[in-house]
Amino acid sequence: MHRALKRRTTLVVGVAVALTMFSACTPAEAPKPIATPGVEPTGTVELWHFFTDREAKALDDTLARFKAKYPKVTLTVKGGQDDAKVTTAIGAGTGPDVAISYSTDIVGKFCAAGAWVDLNPYLQRDGVDLTAIPEVARSYTEFRGKRCAMPFLADAYGFYFNKAMFAEAGLTEAPKTLAELSDMAKKLTKRKPDGTIERAGFLPLFGFYENSPSHFAPMAGAKWLNADGTSAIGADPAWKALLTWQKELVDWYGYDKLEKFRASLGDEWSADNAFHKGKIAMAVDGEWRMAFLKDQAPEVQFGVAPLPVLYASHAGAGYISGNVIGVSRTARNPEAAWALIKFLTTETDSIVELSNGIRNVPTTTAALTSPQLHVDPAFQVFLDIFANPNSGTTPPSAIGPGYQDTLSEFLMAWQSGSKKDLAAGLADVDTRVNKMIELAG
Amino acid sequence: MAAIASQGSAGAVRRSPRRPLVVLTFIGPALIGIAVFLIYPLLAAIYFSFTRFDMFNPPVWVGLDFWQYVLFDDPTVRVAAKNTLVFVVLMVPARTVGALLTAMLLNAMKRSRSTYRTLYYLPALAPPVTATIAFVLLLKPGTGPVNTLLAQFGIEGPGWFNDPDWAKTSLTLLALWGVGDLMIIFMAALLDVPKELYEAASLDGASRRHQFRYVTLPTISPVLLFAVITGIIGTLNYFTQAAVAGSVASGQVTSGSGIAGTFGYPENATLTYPMRLYSIGFGNNLFGAANVMAVILFVVSMTATIVLLRRFKAFTGSGS
Amino acid sequence: MTTPQARRGGFLLFVARHAIGLALAIMFLAPIVFLLLTSMMTSDQTLTADLWPHSWHPENYVEAFRRTPLLRFIGNTFLYAILATGFMLLASVPAAYALAKLRWRGRNLTMILIICMMMLPAQVTTVPLYMMWANTGLTGTLWPLILPMLAGDAFSIFLLRQFLVTIPDDYLDAARIDGCGEWGTLLRVILPMARPGIAAAAMFQFFYAWNDYYGPFLYTSENQENWTISLGLASFRSLHHVEWHLVSAATLLTMVPVIVLFFLAQKAFVQGVTLTGVKG
């Protein structure tokens, strides 16, 4: 029996292993030739997205118009999905035909691996003018010459300041340069008699709320990656200038005092947000913060502006990111899938409707200037940031956000003072990032 | 004493069924489980550790590239591995001793036992993410109720999850707080100690400490071994609580773009080995490196288990 | 018989025990109180420094039910938890018995392999296992989480085995003399005696399934029909906002059945004592 048992186990293992190798090695399907222009899209399309609740309802409204326009397409919609799930499911062949992701991090991988198909043939056939999309949004939806995604609304990050505190300190306008930001931050900071911080003009620690190197990079026009995909961080003097400025301001407060102050602040996503509560006078944040302020702290008089910059030539800049949408290579009806993407990302009416419903930034020039778009002066600031050529994003990479994570890790040691050699630290970041990129292939 | 001890624990296995097929009817399903849920994923992990695999295209053989990367080129892996080992050293003894003490305390109570038992088990019963959020907010420096209470007594509370020197201790407290599951196991084991053994021991004039050492401990030693081994394996795989605690303490309970952005806060003090495995494999798309880390973790767990099984045999002289 | 001193000593011990017991109880109760208070707040007050609700909103509990089909999710969760627990016991108890009380070649190796099943991190095993289940067409349902329990669960087998080892062999020999086969011995002698251990293993499995988020999300996120409670709880969130008052209310509501279950299941432990105490 012992031998029989062994044989049986071996058999089961053999079958199981064979199963992986088969399923893991599902060969890439040969690209299907695309249809001639004017063919009416038909068949089923399954769309997965991450929205829930109110945002999902807003999307459903727009999708209802798609259904009316393309009666021969049967659309199924599944909300609340995340990127890891979409990746696993597409890899196993059970994924959606079309997916919306909340992060541009997957673009590099999905384009390079062909998980999402190249949309260029469709765009060319249908004569879609891509220049209608600002360059920054075009850049985060393509990788190595493949346009495997389209931008589906965007987020713009700018600068928030507390008008009441500014008036109190005799200030009128948002800082335009980093030097002005430092000066104002010092002026607006209040300390208790024992030296602990009671109110910070600006809290410069990386890792605090939306303070990340990616959101700060456009302040100096700092570059992440070279054209060949390798790290540009160590060689770009803009990073050194930006980080030196940041460290100086951290040291003015004292790192330990800042950390202690930070620990006492409320959660970013609660009504106790430090900016709501007047614990900080200025902050870097996304356009959505306005909705929270109106809702949770209507008494706070705030102003918004582009990010303060290192050199005047970068004026008007902010950080841009957005949701992306693409067609899986396993899509059963690529034409219908493409029709959906075209409808959601290139037709002005749809984009305006989605922007009004979800309150994100629309992604085409026509939509940005559409009279139907609900705009107030504050929201206009973010629309301008989005359209500004100085604005920056985090470029797609084969290692996803690996290059940002690696820099962030060094910056934690940099701002606390445990690593003091900036040039060596950034060079080490380069080495590590390039190693990862080499391994990712 | 020795006689009592060996009676409590299992002696040599004496039964040998005549037909081996009978054994198969008992263990057969588990053997299939081993094949499908251990051997298959393990072989897959070993295979993937030598390949570049993007989950969409066939894996490409790259030899030892990812092994070299994990072992030599990624300093963060070492930070994470060190943190995880510290967690094993802190959490496993803390949880084992804490669970045994609370179990003994509760067993010593008479009527109120079932109420206490339910109360003590509550934190282990709550969904881990919600429970972690609650715990971190209770310990929030500055405004949290614990430090506010300490301040009443003139004590300045520590930075807990916000202080790199305290973060590991705080996570250990969190682990202790969810000790209810292990407590239940010990309570069941303690109830299994035959009463006559205690009676015999107290007739011999053994003190309570002696009764614990020579009656209780040997009888529950198999369950103690279980607690230590599963504790080590669980702590080596420690992920959710550390990830959630880091994000809550950093002030971003819900960060929009996944949780990896706040991993390790403060200053990588809470970055565990499986968290690094996850961020390398799924954040940075180096699936091969994640599999290298998984194979290493597996080997470490297995070595620790085998050593413990041997040691325990020598220590108790009985059922491994 | 007892002297006054001894009685006073006993009383002091009683007080000491309950003082420690109560202190610990308050500590262990804190998160539940936190959830309870949060569940009564307005959305804006959640996660702020004010832990006491400014105004009380019990209607949050109604709202939680109105917003998601929680009853359906509770039904799915029960199905998952009960089937997983039942299947787990069917396979794990006999396996644990074979590992603890039967003599056969390869027994120690099998034991180690079973412990090894707990060692591979889920992050990595997910990929090959999901691919396997995708081939069976069962993704989108809870079966990929339930069916594996027919092969037993490593944690439970190990736990049960350690409990069975402590049962003296005399009991088994007595049963054998009575002419019971191995299965008969298991059912008539072991099962009643090992009740505390079996109850503990069953409870862990049940509660694990009840709170499991990662598994149901991986296999059923695209099919709301089959969602469990933990997935339902996650739907009270949008990209930049989580409605903690509703999450807390729903969390507490879904904890009630398991707390009741736990309270009732305790009898199994108590019965375990009396049976073990009877010795021939």
Short mmCIF file of N, CA, C and O in Angstrom, two decimals, chain C residues 100-199:
data_model
loop_
_atom_site.label_atom_id
_atom_site.label_comp_id
_atom_site.label_asym_id
_atom_site.label_seq_id
_atom_site.Cartn_x
_atom_site.Cartn_y
_atom_site.Cartn_z
N ALA C 100 -2.24 10.88 15.55
CA ALA C 100 -2.00 10.83 16.99
C ALA C 100 -1.97 9.40 17.52
O ALA C 100 -1.17 9.07 18.39
N LYS C 101 -2.84 8.54 16.98
CA LYS C 101 -3.04 7.26 17.66
C LYS C 101 -2.82 6.01 16.81
O LYS C 101 -2.96 4.91 17.30
N LEU C 102 -2.59 6.16 15.53
CA LEU C 102 -2.34 4.97 14.72
C LEU C 102 -0.86 4.92 14.37
O LEU C 102 -0.21 5.94 14.26
N ARG C 103 -0.37 3.68 14.18
CA ARG C 103 1.04 3.56 13.84
C ARG C 103 1.15 3.18 12.36
O ARG C 103 0.56 2.20 11.92
N TRP C 104 1.83 3.98 11.61
CA TRP C 104 2.04 3.67 10.19
C TRP C 104 3.28 4.38 9.68
O TRP C 104 3.73 5.36 10.25
N ARG C 105 3.82 3.82 8.60
CA ARG C 105 5.06 4.38 8.07
C ARG C 105 4.77 5.73 7.41
O ARG C 105 3.77 5.90 6.74
N GLY C 106 5.66 6.69 7.61
CA GLY C 106 5.48 7.99 6.99
C GLY C 106 4.65 8.93 7.84
O GLY C 106 4.29 10.03 7.41
N ARG C 107 4.33 8.49 9.06
CA ARG C 107 3.45 9.30 9.90
C ARG C 107 4.09 10.64 10.29
O ARG C 107 3.48 11.70 10.16
N ASN C 108 5.36 10.57 10.73
CA ASN C 108 6.01 11.82 11.15
C ASN C 108 6.21 12.77 9.98
O ASN C 108 6.03 13.98 10.11
N LEU C 109 6.56 12.18 8.82
CA LEU C 109 6.76 13.01 7.64
C LEU C 109 5.44 13.70 7.27
O LEU C 109 5.40 14.90 7.00
N THR C 110 4.35 12.93 7.30
CA THR C 110 3.04 13.51 6.97
C THR C 110 2.70 14.65 7.92
O THR C 110 2.21 15.70 7.51
N MET C 111 3.00 14.42 9.20
CA MET C 111 2.74 15.47 10.20
C MET C 111 3.48 16.76 9.83
O MET C 111 2.91 17.85 9.84
N ILE C 112 4.76 16.61 9.52
CA ILE C 112 5.55 17.80 9.19
C ILE C 112 5.02 18.46 7.92
O ILE C 112 4.89 19.69 7.85
N LEU C 113 4.64 17.64 6.92
CA LEU C 113 4.11 18.22 5.68
C LEU C 113 2.83 19.00 5.96
O LEU C 113 2.60 20.06 5.36
N ILE C 114 2.01 18.47 6.86
CA ILE C 114 0.77 19.18 7.17
C ILE C 114 1.07 20.52 7.84
O ILE C 114 0.47 21.54 7.51
N ILE C 115 2.04 20.52 8.76
CA ILE C 115 2.42 21.80 9.37
C ILE C 115 2.96 22.74 8.29
O ILE C 115 2.70 23.95 8.31
N CYS C 116 3.68 22.17 7.33
CA CYS C 116 4.27 22.98 6.25
C CYS C 116 3.20 23.69 5.42
O CYS C 116 3.47 24.72 4.79
N MET C 117 1.99 23.12 5.41
CA MET C 117 0.93 23.73 4.60
C MET C 117 0.61 25.15 5.06
O MET C 117 0.02 25.93 4.32
N MET C 118 0.99 25.47 6.31
CA MET C 118 0.70 26.81 6.83
C MET C 118 1.80 27.81 6.48
O MET C 118 1.70 28.98 6.81
N MET C 119 2.88 27.34 5.86
CA MET C 119 4.08 28.17 5.80
C MET C 119 4.23 29.01 4.55
O MET C 119 5.00 29.96 4.54
N LEU C 120 3.56 28.65 3.47
CA LEU C 120 3.71 29.45 2.25
C LEU C 120 2.84 30.70 2.37
O LEU C 120 1.65 30.59 2.65
N PRO C 121 3.42 31.87 2.15
CA PRO C 121 2.60 33.08 2.28
C PRO C 121 1.50 33.13 1.23
O PRO C 121 1.72 32.81 0.06
N ALA C 122 0.31 33.53 1.65
CA ALA C 122 -0.86 33.55 0.77
C ALA C 122 -0.62 34.42 -0.45
O ALA C 122 -1.13 34.14 -1.53
N GLN C 123 0.20 35.49 -0.27
CA GLN C 123 0.43 36.40 -1.39
C GLN C 123 0.96 35.65 -2.60
O GLN C 123 0.70 36.01 -3.73
N VAL C 124 1.74 34.60 -2.33
CA VAL C 124 2.38 33.88 -3.42
C VAL C 124 1.53 32.70 -3.91
O VAL C 124 1.42 32.44 -5.10
N THR C 125 0.89 31.98 -2.99
CA THR C 125 0.10 30.81 -3.41
C THR C 125 -1.15 31.22 -4.17
O THR C 125 -1.69 30.45 -4.94
N THR C 126 -1.59 32.47 -3.94
CA THR C 126 -2.79 32.95 -4.62
C THR C 126 -2.73 32.74 -6.13
O THR C 126 -3.69 32.29 -6.74
N VAL C 127 -1.59 33.05 -6.72
CA VAL C 127 -1.51 33.04 -8.19
C VAL C 127 -1.74 31.64 -8.77
O VAL C 127 -2.66 31.45 -9.56
N PRO C 128 -0.94 30.62 -8.37
CA PRO C 128 -1.21 29.29 -8.94
C PRO C 128 -2.58 28.74 -8.55
O PRO C 128 -3.24 28.10 -9.38
N LEU C 129 -3.02 29.01 -7.31
CA LEU C 129 -4.32 28.44 -6.90
C LEU C 129 -5.47 29.11 -7.65
O LEU C 129 -6.42 28.44 -8.07
N TYR C 130 -5.37 30.42 -7.87
CA TYR C 130 -6.45 31.08 -8.61
C TYR C 130 -6.51 30.54 -10.03
O TYR C 130 -7.58 30.30 -10.58
N MET C 131 -5.33 30.31 -10.61
CA MET C 131 -5.31 29.77 -11.97
C MET C 131 -5.95 28.39 -12.01
O MET C 131 -6.68 28.05 -12.94
N MET C 132 -5.68 27.58 -10.98
CA MET C 132 -6.28 26.26 -10.91
C MET C 132 -7.81 26.36 -10.85
O MET C 132 -8.52 25.68 -11.60
N TRP C 133 -8.29 27.25 -10.00
CA TRP C 133 -9.75 27.37 -9.86
C TRP C 133 -10.38 27.99 -11.10
O TRP C 133 -11.52 27.69 -11.44
N ALA C 134 -9.63 28.88 -11.78
CA ALA C 134 -10.16 29.46 -13.01
C ALA C 134 -10.41 28.35 -14.04
O ALA C 134 -11.37 28.39 -14.80
N ASN C 135 -9.53 27.33 -14.03
CA ASN C 135 -9.72 26.21 -14.96
C ASN C 135 -10.97 25.40 -14.66
O ASN C 135 -11.52 24.76 -15.54
N THR C 136 -11.40 25.38 -13.41
CA THR C 136 -12.60 24.62 -13.06
C THR C 136 -13.86 25.44 -13.29
O THR C 136 -14.96 24.91 -13.17
N GLY C 137 -13.71 26.73 -13.57
CA GLY C 137 -14.88 27.57 -13.79
C GLY C 137 -15.62 27.92 -12.51
O GLY C 137 -16.74 28.39 -12.54
N LEU C 138 -14.99 27.68 -11.36
CA LEU C 138 -15.69 27.96 -10.10
C LEU C 138 -15.37 29.35 -9.55
O LEU C 138 -15.86 29.71 -8.47
N THR C 139 -14.56 30.14 -10.25
CA THR C 139 -14.33 31.49 -9.75
C THR C 139 -15.63 32.28 -9.87
O THR C 139 -16.44 32.01 -10.75
N GLY C 140 -15.81 33.23 -8.97
CA GLY C 140 -17.08 33.94 -8.91
C GLY C 140 -18.00 33.34 -7.86
O GLY C 140 -19.02 33.92 -7.53
N THR C 141 -17.62 32.16 -7.33
CA THR C 141 -18.41 31.54 -6.27
C THR C 141 -17.52 31.34 -5.03
O THR C 141 -16.32 31.57 -5.07
N LEU C 142 -18.14 30.89 -3.96
CA LEU C 142 -17.39 30.63 -2.73
C LEU C 142 -16.80 29.22 -2.69
O LEU C 142 -16.09 28.87 -1.74
N TRP C 143 -17.11 28.41 -3.71
CA TRP C 143 -16.63 27.01 -3.67
C TRP C 143 -15.12 26.88 -3.58
O TRP C 143 -14.62 25.99 -2.88
N PRO C 144 -14.33 27.74 -4.25
CA PRO C 144 -12.88 27.60 -4.11
C PRO C 144 -12.40 27.77 -2.66
O PRO C 144 -11.27 27.42 -2.34
N LEU C 145 -13.25 28.33 -1.81
CA LEU C 145 -12.88 28.48 -0.40
C LEU C 145 -13.43 27.34 0.44
O LEU C 145 -12.90 27.01 1.50
N ILE C 146 -14.53 26.72 -0.04
CA ILE C 146 -15.20 25.67 0.75
C ILE C 146 -14.64 24.29 0.42
O ILE C 146 -14.29 23.52 1.32
N LEU C 147 -14.54 23.99 -0.88
CA LEU C 147 -14.14 22.63 -1.28
C LEU C 147 -12.79 22.18 -0.70
O LEU C 147 -12.66 21.02 -0.31
N PRO C 148 -11.78 23.07 -0.63
CA PRO C 148 -10.50 22.60 -0.08
C PRO C 148 -10.63 22.04 1.33
O PRO C 148 -9.80 21.23 1.75
N MET C 149 -11.67 22.44 2.05
CA MET C 149 -11.83 21.95 3.42
C MET C 149 -12.13 20.45 3.45
O MET C 149 -11.99 19.81 4.48
N LEU C 150 -12.57 19.91 2.31
CA LEU C 150 -12.79 18.45 2.24
C LEU C 150 -11.48 17.70 2.41
O LEU C 150 -11.47 16.50 2.71
N ALA C 151 -10.38 18.39 2.19
CA ALA C 151 -9.07 17.77 2.41
C ALA C 151 -8.54 18.10 3.80
O ALA C 151 -7.43 17.76 4.15
N GLY C 152 -9.35 18.77 4.60
CA GLY C 152 -8.92 19.13 5.94
C GLY C 152 -8.17 20.44 5.93
O GLY C 152 -7.84 20.99 4.89
N ASP C 153 -7.92 20.96 7.12
CA ASP C 153 -7.25 22.24 7.26
C ASP C 153 -6.03 22.02 8.16
O ASP C 153 -6.15 21.42 9.24
N ALA C 154 -4.88 22.48 7.70
CA ALA C 154 -3.63 22.16 8.39
C ALA C 154 -3.65 22.60 9.86
O ALA C 154 -3.30 21.83 10.75
N PHE C 155 -4.07 23.82 10.10
CA PHE C 155 -4.11 24.36 11.46
C PHE C 155 -4.97 23.46 12.36
O PHE C 155 -4.56 23.08 13.45
N SER C 156 -6.15 23.08 11.84
CA SER C 156 -7.07 22.27 12.64
C SER C 156 -6.53 20.86 12.87
O SER C 156 -6.66 20.32 13.97
N ILE C 157 -5.96 20.26 11.82
CA ILE C 157 -5.43 18.91 11.98
C ILE C 157 -4.35 18.91 13.06
O ILE C 157 -4.34 18.06 13.96
N PHE C 158 -3.45 19.89 12.98
CA PHE C 158 -2.37 20.00 13.95
C PHE C 158 -2.94 20.20 15.36
O PHE C 158 -2.56 19.50 16.31
N LEU C 159 -3.89 21.11 15.47
CA LEU C 159 -4.49 21.39 16.78
C LEU C 159 -5.15 20.13 17.35
O LEU C 159 -4.91 19.74 18.50
N LEU C 160 -5.98 19.47 16.53
CA LEU C 160 -6.71 18.28 17.00
C LEU C 160 -5.74 17.17 17.36
O LEU C 160 -5.90 16.48 18.36
N ARG C 161 -4.72 17.02 16.55
CA ARG C 161 -3.74 15.98 16.80
C ARG C 161 -3.10 16.19 18.18
O ARG C 161 -2.91 15.25 18.96
N GLN C 162 -2.77 17.44 18.50
CA GLN C 162 -2.13 17.72 19.78
C GLN C 162 -3.09 17.45 20.95
O GLN C 162 -2.66 17.09 22.03
N PHE C 163 -4.37 17.62 20.71
CA PHE C 163 -5.34 17.30 21.76
C PHE C 163 -5.49 15.79 21.91
O PHE C 163 -5.53 15.27 23.02
N LEU C 164 -5.57 15.08 20.79
CA LEU C 164 -5.79 13.64 20.84
C LEU C 164 -4.61 12.92 21.48
O LEU C 164 -4.77 11.91 22.15
N VAL C 165 -3.41 13.46 21.28
CA VAL C 165 -2.21 12.84 21.85
C VAL C 165 -2.32 12.74 23.37
O VAL C 165 -1.81 11.80 23.98
N THR C 166 -3.01 13.70 23.99
CA THR C 166 -3.07 13.70 25.45
C THR C 166 -4.04 12.65 26.00
O THR C 166 -4.05 12.42 27.20
N ILE C 167 -4.85 12.04 25.14
CA ILE C 167 -5.78 11.02 25.63
C ILE C 167 -5.01 9.73 25.88
O ILE C 167 -4.36 9.20 24.96
N PRO C 168 -5.04 9.21 27.09
CA PRO C 168 -4.27 7.99 27.39
C PRO C 168 -4.72 6.81 26.52
O PRO C 168 -5.90 6.67 26.22
N ASP C 169 -3.75 5.99 26.14
CA ASP C 169 -4.04 4.87 25.24
C ASP C 169 -4.95 3.82 25.87
O ASP C 169 -5.57 3.04 25.16
N ASP C 170 -5.01 3.80 27.21
CA ASP C 170 -5.84 2.78 27.89
C ASP C 170 -7.28 2.80 27.37
O ASP C 170 -7.90 1.77 27.19
N TYR C 171 -7.76 4.02 27.12
CA TYR C 171 -9.13 4.15 26.64
C TYR C 171 -9.31 3.43 25.30
O TYR C 171 -10.30 2.75 25.06
N LEU C 172 -8.31 3.62 24.43
CA LEU C 172 -8.41 3.01 23.11
C LEU C 172 -8.32 1.50 23.20
O LEU C 172 -9.05 0.77 22.53
N ASP C 173 -7.42 1.03 24.06
CA ASP C 173 -7.28 -0.42 24.22
C ASP C 173 -8.58 -1.03 24.72
O ASP C 173 -9.00 -2.09 24.25
N ALA C 174 -9.21 -0.33 25.65
CA ALA C 174 -10.49 -0.82 26.18
C ALA C 174 -11.50 -0.96 25.06
O ALA C 174 -12.19 -1.97 24.94
N ALA C 175 -11.52 0.04 24.19
CA ALA C 175 -12.47 0.01 23.08
C ALA C 175 -12.15 -1.13 22.14
O ALA C 175 -13.04 -1.82 21.64
N ARG C 176 -10.85 -1.34 21.92
CA ARG C 176 -10.46 -2.40 21.01
C ARG C 176 -10.87 -3.77 21.56
O ARG C 176 -11.32 -4.62 20.83
N ILE C 177 -10.70 -3.92 22.86
CA ILE C 177 -11.11 -5.18 23.49
C ILE C 177 -12.62 -5.37 23.31
O ILE C 177 -13.10 -6.46 23.05
N ASP C 178 -13.35 -4.24 23.33
CA ASP C 178 -14.79 -4.32 23.12
C ASP C 178 -15.15 -4.63 21.67
O ASP C 178 -16.32 -4.72 21.34
N GLY C 179 -14.14 -4.72 20.82
CA GLY C 179 -14.40 -5.11 19.44
C GLY C 179 -14.70 -3.98 18.50
O GLY C 179 -15.23 -4.18 17.40
N CYS C 180 -14.37 -2.75 18.90
CA CYS C 180 -14.59 -1.63 18.00
C CYS C 180 -13.49 -1.63 16.94
O CYS C 180 -12.33 -1.88 17.24
N GLY C 181 -13.84 -1.32 15.70
CA GLY C 181 -12.83 -1.09 14.68
C GLY C 181 -12.21 0.27 14.93
O GLY C 181 -12.57 0.96 15.88
N GLU C 182 -11.27 0.68 14.06
CA GLU C 182 -10.64 1.98 14.26
C GLU C 182 -11.66 3.11 14.14
O GLU C 182 -11.63 4.07 14.90
N TRP C 183 -12.55 3.00 13.16
CA TRP C 183 -13.56 4.04 13.01
C TRP C 183 -14.51 4.05 14.19
O TRP C 183 -14.92 5.10 14.68
N GLY C 184 -14.83 2.84 14.66
CA GLY C 184 -15.70 2.74 15.83
C GLY C 184 -15.06 3.39 17.04
O GLY C 184 -15.71 4.12 17.79
N THR C 185 -13.78 3.13 17.22
CA THR C 185 -13.06 3.73 18.35
C THR C 185 -13.09 5.25 18.24
O THR C 185 -13.34 5.95 19.22
N LEU C 186 -12.85 5.73 17.03
CA LEU C 186 -12.86 7.18 16.83
C LEU C 186 -14.21 7.77 17.20
O LEU C 186 -14.31 8.73 17.96
N LEU C 187 -15.28 7.14 16.66
CA LEU C 187 -16.61 7.71 16.85
C LEU C 187 -17.09 7.57 18.28
O LEU C 187 -17.68 8.49 18.84
N ARG C 188 -16.83 6.39 18.90
CA ARG C 188 -17.44 6.15 20.21
C ARG C 188 -16.58 6.60 21.37
O ARG C 188 -17.09 6.96 22.41
N VAL C 189 -15.26 6.55 21.21
CA VAL C 189 -14.40 6.89 22.34
C VAL C 189 -13.76 8.27 22.18
O VAL C 189 -13.87 9.14 23.04
N ILE C 190 -13.12 8.47 21.03
CA ILE C 190 -12.34 9.69 20.84
C ILE C 190 -13.24 10.93 20.74
O ILE C 190 -13.01 11.94 21.39
N LEU C 191 -14.25 10.80 19.90
CA LEU C 191 -15.09 11.96 19.64
C LEU C 191 -15.64 12.60 20.91
O LEU C 191 -15.48 13.80 21.13
N PRO C 192 -16.26 11.81 21.79
CA PRO C 192 -16.77 12.44 23.02
C PRO C 192 -15.66 12.99 23.91
O PRO C 192 -15.81 14.05 24.51
N MET C 193 -14.54 12.28 23.94
CA MET C 193 -13.48 12.71 24.86
C MET C 193 -12.77 13.97 24.37
O MET C 193 -12.28 14.76 25.17
N ALA C 194 -12.67 14.11 23.06
CA ALA C 194 -11.89 15.24 22.52
C ALA C 194 -12.77 16.45 22.25
O ALA C 194 -12.39 17.34 21.52
N ARG C 195 -13.95 16.45 22.87
CA ARG C 195 -14.88 17.52 22.52
C ARG C 195 -14.33 18.93 22.71
O ARG C 195 -14.55 19.79 21.85
N PRO C 196 -13.59 19.23 23.78
CA PRO C 196 -13.09 20.61 23.90
C PRO C 196 -12.21 21.01 22.72
O PRO C 196 -12.37 22.10 22.15
N GLY C 197 -11.32 20.12 22.33
CA GLY C 197 -10.43 20.41 21.21
C GLY C 197 -11.21 20.57 19.91
O GLY C 197 -10.96 21.50 19.13
N ILE C 198 -12.16 19.65 19.68
CA ILE C 198 -12.95 19.72 18.45
C ILE C 198 -13.77 21.00 18.43
O ILE C 198 -13.85 21.69 17.40
N ALA C 199 -14.34 21.34 19.58
CA ALA C 199 -15.13 22.57 19.64
C ALA C 199 -14.26 23.78 19.33
O ALA C 199 -14.65 24.67 18.57
#
